[in-house]
Coordinates of C-alpha atoms and ligand atoms in Angstrom, one line a residue:
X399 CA 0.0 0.0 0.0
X400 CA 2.4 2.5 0.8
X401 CA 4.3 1.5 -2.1
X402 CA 1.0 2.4 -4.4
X403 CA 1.0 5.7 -3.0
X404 CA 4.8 6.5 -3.7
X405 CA 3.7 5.1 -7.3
X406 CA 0.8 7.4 -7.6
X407 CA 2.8 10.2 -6.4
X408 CA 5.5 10.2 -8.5
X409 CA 3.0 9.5 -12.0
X410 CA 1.4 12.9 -10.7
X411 CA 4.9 14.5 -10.7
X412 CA 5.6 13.0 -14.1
X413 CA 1.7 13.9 -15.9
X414 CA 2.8 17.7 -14.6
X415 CA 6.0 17.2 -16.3
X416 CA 4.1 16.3 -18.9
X417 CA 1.4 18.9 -19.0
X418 CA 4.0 21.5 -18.7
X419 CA 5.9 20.5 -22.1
X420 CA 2.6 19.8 -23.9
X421 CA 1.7 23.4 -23.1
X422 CA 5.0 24.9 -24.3
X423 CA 4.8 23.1 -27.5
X424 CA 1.4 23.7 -27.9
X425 CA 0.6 26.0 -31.6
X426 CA -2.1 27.6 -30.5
X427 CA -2.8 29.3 -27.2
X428 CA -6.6 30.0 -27.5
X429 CA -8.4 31.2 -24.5
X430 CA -10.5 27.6 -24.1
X431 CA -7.4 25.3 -24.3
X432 CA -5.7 27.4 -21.9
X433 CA -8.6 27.3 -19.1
X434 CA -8.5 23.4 -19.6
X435 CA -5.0 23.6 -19.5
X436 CA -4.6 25.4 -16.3
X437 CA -7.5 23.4 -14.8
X438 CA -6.0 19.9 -15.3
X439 CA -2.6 21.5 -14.2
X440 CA -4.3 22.2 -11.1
X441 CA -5.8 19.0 -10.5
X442 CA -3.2 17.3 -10.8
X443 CA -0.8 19.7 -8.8
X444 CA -3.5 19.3 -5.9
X445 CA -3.3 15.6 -6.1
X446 CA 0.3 15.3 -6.2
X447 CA 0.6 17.5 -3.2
X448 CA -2.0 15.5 -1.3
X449 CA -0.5 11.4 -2.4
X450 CA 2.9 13.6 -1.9
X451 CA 1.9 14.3 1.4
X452 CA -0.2 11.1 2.7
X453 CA 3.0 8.9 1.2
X454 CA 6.2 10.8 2.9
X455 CA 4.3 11.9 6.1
X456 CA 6.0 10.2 9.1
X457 CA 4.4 7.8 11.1
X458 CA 4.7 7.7 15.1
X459 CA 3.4 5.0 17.4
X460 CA 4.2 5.5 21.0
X461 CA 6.7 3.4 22.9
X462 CA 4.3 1.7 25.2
X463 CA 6.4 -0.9 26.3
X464 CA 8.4 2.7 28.3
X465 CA 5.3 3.1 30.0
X466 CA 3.3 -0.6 30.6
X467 CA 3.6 -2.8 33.2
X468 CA 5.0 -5.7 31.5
X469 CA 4.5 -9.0 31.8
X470 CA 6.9 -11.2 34.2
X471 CA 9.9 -11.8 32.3
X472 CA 11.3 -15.5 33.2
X473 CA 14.8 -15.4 33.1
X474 CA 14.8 -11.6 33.0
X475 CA 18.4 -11.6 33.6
X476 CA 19.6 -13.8 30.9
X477 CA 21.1 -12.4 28.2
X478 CA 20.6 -13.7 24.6
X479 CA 23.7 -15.0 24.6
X480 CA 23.5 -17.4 27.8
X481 CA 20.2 -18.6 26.7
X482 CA 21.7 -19.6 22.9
X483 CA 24.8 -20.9 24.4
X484 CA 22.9 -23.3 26.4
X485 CA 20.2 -25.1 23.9
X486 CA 22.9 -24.7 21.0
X487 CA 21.7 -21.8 19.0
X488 CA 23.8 -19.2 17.4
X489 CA 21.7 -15.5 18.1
X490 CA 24.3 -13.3 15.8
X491 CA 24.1 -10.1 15.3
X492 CA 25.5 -7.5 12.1
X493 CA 27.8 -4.7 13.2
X494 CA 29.5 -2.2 12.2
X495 CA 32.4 -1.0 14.1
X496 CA 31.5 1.2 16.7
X497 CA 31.8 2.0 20.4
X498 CA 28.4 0.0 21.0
X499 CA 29.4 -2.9 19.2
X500 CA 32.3 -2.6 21.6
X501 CA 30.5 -3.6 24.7
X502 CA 26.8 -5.0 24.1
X503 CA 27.5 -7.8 21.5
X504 CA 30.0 -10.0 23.7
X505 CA 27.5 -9.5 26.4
X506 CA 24.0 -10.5 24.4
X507 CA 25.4 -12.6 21.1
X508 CA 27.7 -15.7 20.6
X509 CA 28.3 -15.0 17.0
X510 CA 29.2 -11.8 14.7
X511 CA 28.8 -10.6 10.8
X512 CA 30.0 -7.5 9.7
X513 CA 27.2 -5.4 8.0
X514 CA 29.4 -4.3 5.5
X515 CA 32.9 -4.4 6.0
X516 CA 34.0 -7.5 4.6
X517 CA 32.1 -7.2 1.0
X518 CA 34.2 -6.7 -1.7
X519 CA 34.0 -3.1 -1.9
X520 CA 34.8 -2.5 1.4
X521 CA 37.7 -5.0 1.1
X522 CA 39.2 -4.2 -2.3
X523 CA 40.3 -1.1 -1.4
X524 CA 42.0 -0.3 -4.9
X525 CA 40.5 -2.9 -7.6
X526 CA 42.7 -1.3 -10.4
X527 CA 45.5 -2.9 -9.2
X528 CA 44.5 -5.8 -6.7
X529 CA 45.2 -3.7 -3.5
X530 CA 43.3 -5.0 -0.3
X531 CA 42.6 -3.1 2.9
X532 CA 42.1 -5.5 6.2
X533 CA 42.4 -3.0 8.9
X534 CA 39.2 -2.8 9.9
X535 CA 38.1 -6.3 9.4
X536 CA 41.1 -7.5 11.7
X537 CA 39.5 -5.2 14.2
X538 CA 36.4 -6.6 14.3
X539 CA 37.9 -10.3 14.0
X540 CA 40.4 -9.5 16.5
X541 CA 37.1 -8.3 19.2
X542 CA 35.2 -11.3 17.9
X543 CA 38.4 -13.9 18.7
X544 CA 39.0 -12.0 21.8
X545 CA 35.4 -12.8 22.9
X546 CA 35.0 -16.0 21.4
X547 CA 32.4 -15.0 18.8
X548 CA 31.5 -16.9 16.0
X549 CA 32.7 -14.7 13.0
X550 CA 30.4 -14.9 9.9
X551 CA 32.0 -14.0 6.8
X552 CA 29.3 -11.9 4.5
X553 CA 30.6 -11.8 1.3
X554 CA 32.2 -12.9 -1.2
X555 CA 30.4 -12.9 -4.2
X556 CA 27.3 -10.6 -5.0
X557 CA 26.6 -9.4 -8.4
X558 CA 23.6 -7.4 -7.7
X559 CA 24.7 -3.6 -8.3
X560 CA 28.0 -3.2 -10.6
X561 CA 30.4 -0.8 -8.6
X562 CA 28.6 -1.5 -5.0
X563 CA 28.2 -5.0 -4.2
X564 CA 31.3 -5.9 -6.3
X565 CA 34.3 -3.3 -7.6
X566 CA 32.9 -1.6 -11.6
X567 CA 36.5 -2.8 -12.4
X568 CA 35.8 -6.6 -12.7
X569 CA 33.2 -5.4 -15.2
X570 CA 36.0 -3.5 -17.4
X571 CA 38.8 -6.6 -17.0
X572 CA 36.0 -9.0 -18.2
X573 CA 35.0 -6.7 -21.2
X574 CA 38.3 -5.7 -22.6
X575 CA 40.1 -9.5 -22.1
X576 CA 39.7 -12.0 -25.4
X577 CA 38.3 -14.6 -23.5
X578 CA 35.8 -13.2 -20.7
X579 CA 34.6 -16.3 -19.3
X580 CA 38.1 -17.2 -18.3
X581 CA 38.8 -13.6 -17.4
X582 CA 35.9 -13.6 -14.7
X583 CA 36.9 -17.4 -13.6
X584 CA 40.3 -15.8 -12.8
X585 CA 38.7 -13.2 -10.6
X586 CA 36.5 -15.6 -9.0
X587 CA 39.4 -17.7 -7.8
X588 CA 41.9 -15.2 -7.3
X589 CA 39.7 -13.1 -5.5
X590 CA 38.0 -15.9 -2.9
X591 CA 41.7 -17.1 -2.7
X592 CA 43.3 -13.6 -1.7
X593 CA 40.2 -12.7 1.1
X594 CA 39.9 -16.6 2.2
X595 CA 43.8 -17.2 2.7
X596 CA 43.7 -13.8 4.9
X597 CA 40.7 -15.3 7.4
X598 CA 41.1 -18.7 7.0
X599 CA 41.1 -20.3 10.3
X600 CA 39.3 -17.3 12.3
X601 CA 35.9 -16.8 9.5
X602 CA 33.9 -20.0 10.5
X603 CA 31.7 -19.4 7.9
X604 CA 30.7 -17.6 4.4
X605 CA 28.3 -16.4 2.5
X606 CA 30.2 -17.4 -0.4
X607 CA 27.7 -16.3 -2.8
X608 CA 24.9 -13.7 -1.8
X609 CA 21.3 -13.0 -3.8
X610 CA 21.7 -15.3 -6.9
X611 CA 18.5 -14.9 -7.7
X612 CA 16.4 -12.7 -9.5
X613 CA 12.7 -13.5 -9.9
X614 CA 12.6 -17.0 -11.6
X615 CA 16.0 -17.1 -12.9
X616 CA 19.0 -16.4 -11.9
X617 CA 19.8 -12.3 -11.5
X618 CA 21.6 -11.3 -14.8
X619 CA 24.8 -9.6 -14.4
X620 CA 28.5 -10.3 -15.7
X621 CA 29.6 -13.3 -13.4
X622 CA 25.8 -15.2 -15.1
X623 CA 26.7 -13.5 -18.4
X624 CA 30.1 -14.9 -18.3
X625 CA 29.7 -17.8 -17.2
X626 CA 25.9 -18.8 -16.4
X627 CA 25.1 -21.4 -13.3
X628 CA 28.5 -22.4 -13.0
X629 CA 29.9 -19.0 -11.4
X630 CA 27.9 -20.7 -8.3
X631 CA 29.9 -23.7 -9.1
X632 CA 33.1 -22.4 -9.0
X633 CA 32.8 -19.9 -5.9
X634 CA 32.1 -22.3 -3.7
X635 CA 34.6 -24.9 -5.1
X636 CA 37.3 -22.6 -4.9
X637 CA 36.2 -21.2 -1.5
X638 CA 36.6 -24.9 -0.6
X639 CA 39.8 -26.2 -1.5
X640 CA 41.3 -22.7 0.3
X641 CA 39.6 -23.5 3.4
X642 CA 38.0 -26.7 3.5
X643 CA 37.2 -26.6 7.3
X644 CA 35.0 -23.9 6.7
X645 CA 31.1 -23.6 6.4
X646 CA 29.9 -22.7 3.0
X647 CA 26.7 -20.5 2.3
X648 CA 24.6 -19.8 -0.4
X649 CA 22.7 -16.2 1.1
X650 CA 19.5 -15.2 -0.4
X651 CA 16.7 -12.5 0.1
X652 CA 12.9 -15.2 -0.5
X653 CA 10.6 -12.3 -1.2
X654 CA 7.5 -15.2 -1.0
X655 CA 8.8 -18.7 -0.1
X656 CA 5.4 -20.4 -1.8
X657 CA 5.8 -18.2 -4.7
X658 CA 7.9 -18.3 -8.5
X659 CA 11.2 -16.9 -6.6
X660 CA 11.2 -19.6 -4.1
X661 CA 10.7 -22.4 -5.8
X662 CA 12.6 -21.4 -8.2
X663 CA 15.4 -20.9 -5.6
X664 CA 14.5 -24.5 -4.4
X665 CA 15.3 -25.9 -8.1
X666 CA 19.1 -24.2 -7.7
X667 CA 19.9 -25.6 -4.4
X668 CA 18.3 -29.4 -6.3
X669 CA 20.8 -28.9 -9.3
X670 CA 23.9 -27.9 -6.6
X671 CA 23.2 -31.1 -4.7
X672 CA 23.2 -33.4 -7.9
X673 CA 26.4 -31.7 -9.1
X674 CA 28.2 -32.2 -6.3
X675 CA 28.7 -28.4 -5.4
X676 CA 30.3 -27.8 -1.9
X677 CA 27.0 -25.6 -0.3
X678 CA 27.0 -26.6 3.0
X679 CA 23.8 -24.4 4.5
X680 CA 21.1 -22.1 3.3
X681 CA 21.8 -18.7 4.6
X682 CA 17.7 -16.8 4.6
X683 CA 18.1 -13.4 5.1
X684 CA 14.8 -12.7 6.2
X685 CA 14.3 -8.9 5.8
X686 CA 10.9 -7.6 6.7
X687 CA 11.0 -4.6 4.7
X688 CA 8.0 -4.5 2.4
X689 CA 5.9 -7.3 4.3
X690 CA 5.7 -8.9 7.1
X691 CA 6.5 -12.4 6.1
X692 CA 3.9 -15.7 6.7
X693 CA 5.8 -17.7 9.7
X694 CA 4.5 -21.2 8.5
X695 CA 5.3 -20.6 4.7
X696 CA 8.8 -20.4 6.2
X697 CA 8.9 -23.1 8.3
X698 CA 7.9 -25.3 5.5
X699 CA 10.5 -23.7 3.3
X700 CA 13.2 -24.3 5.9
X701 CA 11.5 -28.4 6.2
X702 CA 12.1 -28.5 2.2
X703 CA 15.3 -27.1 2.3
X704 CA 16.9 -29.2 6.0
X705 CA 15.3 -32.1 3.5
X706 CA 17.8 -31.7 0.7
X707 CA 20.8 -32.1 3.0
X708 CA 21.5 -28.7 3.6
X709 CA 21.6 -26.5 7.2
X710 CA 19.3 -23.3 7.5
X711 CA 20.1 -20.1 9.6
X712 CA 18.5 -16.7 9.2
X713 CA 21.4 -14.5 8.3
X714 CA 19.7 -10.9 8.8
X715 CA 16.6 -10.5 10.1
X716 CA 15.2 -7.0 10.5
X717 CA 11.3 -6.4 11.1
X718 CA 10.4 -3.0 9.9
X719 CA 8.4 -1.7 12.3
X720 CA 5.8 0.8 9.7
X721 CA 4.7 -2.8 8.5
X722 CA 2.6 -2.9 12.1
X723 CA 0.9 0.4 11.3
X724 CA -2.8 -1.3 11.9
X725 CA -1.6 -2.9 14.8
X726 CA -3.0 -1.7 18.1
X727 CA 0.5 -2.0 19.3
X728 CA 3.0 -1.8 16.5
X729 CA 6.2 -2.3 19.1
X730 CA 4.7 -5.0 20.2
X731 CA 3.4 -6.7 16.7
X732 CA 7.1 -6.4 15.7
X733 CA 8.1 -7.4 18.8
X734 CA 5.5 -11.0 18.6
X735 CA 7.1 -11.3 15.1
X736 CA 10.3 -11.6 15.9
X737 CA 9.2 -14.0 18.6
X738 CA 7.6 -16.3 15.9
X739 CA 10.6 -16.4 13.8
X740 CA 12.8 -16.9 16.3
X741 CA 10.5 -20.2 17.2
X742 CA 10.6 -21.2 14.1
X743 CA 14.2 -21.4 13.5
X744 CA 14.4 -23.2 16.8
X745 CA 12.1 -25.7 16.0
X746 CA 13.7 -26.7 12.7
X747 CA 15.8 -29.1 13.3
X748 CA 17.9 -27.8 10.1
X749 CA 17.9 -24.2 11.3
X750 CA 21.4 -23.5 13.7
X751 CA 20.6 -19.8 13.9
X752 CA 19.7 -16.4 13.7
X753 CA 21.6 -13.0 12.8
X754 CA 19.9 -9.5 13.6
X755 CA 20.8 -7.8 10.9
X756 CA 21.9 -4.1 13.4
X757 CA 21.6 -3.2 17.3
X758 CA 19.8 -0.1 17.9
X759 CA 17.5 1.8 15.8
X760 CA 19.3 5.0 15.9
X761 CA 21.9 3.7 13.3
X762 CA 19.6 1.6 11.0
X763 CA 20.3 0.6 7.1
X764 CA 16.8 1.7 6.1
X765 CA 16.9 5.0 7.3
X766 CA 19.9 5.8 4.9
X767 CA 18.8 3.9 1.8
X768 CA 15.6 5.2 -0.4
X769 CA 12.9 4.3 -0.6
X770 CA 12.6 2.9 2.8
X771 CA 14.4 6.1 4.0
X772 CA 11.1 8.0 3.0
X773 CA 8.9 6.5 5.1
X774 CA 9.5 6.8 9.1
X775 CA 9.7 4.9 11.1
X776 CA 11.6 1.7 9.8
X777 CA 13.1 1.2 13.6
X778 CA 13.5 -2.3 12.6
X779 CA 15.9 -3.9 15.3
X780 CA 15.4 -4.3 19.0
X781 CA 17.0 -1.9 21.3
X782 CA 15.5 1.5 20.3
X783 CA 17.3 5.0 19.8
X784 CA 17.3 5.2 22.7
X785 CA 18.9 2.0 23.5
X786 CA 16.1 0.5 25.3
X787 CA 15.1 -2.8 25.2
X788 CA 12.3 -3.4 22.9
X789 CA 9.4 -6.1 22.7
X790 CA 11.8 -6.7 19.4
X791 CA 14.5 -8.0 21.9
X792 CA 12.0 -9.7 24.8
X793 CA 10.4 -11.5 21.4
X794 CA 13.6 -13.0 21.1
X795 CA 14.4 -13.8 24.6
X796 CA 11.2 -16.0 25.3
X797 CA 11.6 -17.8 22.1
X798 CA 15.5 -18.9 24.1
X799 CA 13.7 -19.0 26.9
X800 CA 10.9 -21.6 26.4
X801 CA 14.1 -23.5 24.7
X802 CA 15.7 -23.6 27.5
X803 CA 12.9 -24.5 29.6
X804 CA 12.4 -27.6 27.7
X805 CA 15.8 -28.6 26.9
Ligands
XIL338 C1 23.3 -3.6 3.5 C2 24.0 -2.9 4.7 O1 23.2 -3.2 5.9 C3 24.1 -1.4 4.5 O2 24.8 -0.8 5.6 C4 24.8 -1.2 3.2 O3 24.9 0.1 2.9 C5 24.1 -1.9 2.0 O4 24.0 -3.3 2.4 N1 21.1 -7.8 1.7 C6 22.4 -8.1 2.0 C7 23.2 -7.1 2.9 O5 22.9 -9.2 1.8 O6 24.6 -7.1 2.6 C8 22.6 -5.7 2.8 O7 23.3 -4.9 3.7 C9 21.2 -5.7 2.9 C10 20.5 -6.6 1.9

């Protein structure tokens, strides 16, 4: 719905783009065509100005879990990370390097990604010419190790968006070399082998390749172009032989696990099984950014996927908290929905975790990339800006804690 509006909005914004050029090209300027003229100009100003208005205009739902008396918490003095530690569940958490990451995580997780520090962009600090930067990856490995957090390795290869997920550069070698398809296999295995060798022993695991997919078939860009399905092959072949101890993931982003892009997804972990492919676990990312997703659907995905052979975790799960909007209580809609999939991935016997994709609201990747950054309030994590605790984080916490209960 909010989605509609934006889309309404901006055809309004377009049609009086449109009006406006129609008029100064228009031969002649008689009186009558210039009252409809100004009329429908109007009309359609006016409604861009309201959709405009409805679509952008923030949202604000009051904290009442500040305020409430809440419920007995059991265990209220457990953190996340005792409760996982105990019933063998990995509650992870993506950071980025700062002071809070510092001292909440070692307290409340047992395992770590970096949001965006070691993805090839971040990494490669100077593509042209092969030139890595690790400095601030070894900081966050080196407080990890020191804390003996599990250190999640997010990613190697993502083709999504040329010159973001992956350095513009490895488009320009493939174009200009005689042969591309050897050209990208080259910078496939040098680049798994430069970043692998550097962590291996302290990244336990990968996401070796992130987002394959695009709707039914595979997301076109220059490692499919190159080299089609195989690119999967290869990734994870190579990120094997340089480290074979360590756990292998294919990540990926299931907008509707019953529908065309997960089961299409389903298909492409079927063919990686038959070929041999070393994929050792399912990484489902899980963002709730433009719906709130069905519980059950993913259960059953996560049955059909433990059923192949493979592990499950959810990699980096957010909960956008504007999806609640009809809820009496949004806080504490988001916060029974992050309860429900924290069950679920407990329950699966193929399912050994779950990442948060950020700590605190007040420094959320929404906020800062359009066009969830137009709508307020995404606050889709579970300590607020304010760093208290939300029903986000005490979702969580009963979901260990009837775990633990019946362990
Ligand atoms: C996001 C990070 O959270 C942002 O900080 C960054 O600017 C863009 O990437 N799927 C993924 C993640 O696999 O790497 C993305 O993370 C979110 C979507």
């Amino acid at each position: 719905m909010i989605w509609d509006l934006f889309g309404v909005h901006i055809t309004f914004l377009i049609s009086i783009v449109i009006i406006l050029i129609v008029w100064l090209v228009w031969p002649k300027r008689q009186k009558r065509i210039k009252k409809t003229f100004l009329l429908v100009l109007g009309v359609v100003l006016l409604t861009a100005l309201i959709t405009g208005l409805i679509a952008y205009w923030p949202y604000q739902f009051e904290k009442t879990y500040l305020s409430n008396n809440q419920e007995r918490i059991e265990l209220e003095d457990f953190s996340l990370a005792r409760l996982a530690d105990s019933v063998d569940f990995y509650v992870g958490i993506g950071v980025l390097p700062d002071s809070l990451y510092q001292y909440w995580v070692p307290e409340e997780f047992n395992s770590v990604t970096a949001e965006t520090h070691f993805k090839p962009s971040k990494l490669l600090n100077n593509p042209e010419v092969w030139e890595f930067d690790f400095t601030t990856v070894d900081g966050i490995l080196e407080h990890a190790t020191a804390h003996n957090l599990r250190m999640r390795g997010h990613t190697l290869i993502w083709g999504k968006f040329p010159g973001k997920t992956y350095p513009i550069a490895w488009n320009k070698m493939v174009d200009k070399a005689d042969d591309p398809s050897e050209a990208m296999k080259a910078i496939i295995i040098r680049y798994i082998t430069d970043v692998m060798t550097h962590f291996k022993g302290k990244v336990e695991t990968w996401d070796v390749v992130n987002e394959p997919m695009g709707g039914e078939v595979l997301y076109e860009n220059v490692f499919t172009r190159t080299l089609g399905e195989s690119y999967i092959d290869l990734a994870f072949h190579t990120a094997h032989s340089v480290d074979p101890s360590c756990e292998l993931i294919l990540n990926e982003a299931i907008r509707d696990y019953d529908g065309p892009q997960g089961t299409a997804f389903l298909g492409l972990l079927k063919r990686l099984k038959e070929r041999g492919v070393p994929v050792h676990g399912v990484g489902l990312q899980t963002h709730h950014i433009n719906n709130i997703h069905d519980v059950d659907a993913l259960k059953r995905y996560m049955r059909a996927i433990g059923e192949m052979g493979y592990k499950t975790e959810i990699t980096e799960l957010d909960i956008r908290l504007l999806l609640f909007k009809k809820s009496k209580d949004p806080y504490q809609a988001q916060g029974d929905q992050y309860y429900k999939i924290t069950r679920v991935c407990l329950e699966e016997p193929s399912c050994q975790g779950l990442t948060i994709w950020g700590i605190t609201d007040r420094n959320n990747w929404m906020d800062n990339i359009p066009p969830f950054s137009w709508k307020s309030p995404n606050a889709p994590y579970i300590l607020d800006e304010n760093l208290n605790k939300k029903p986000a984080y005490w979702g969580i916490h009963k979901a260990l804690v009837e775990q633990y209960q019946n362990r």
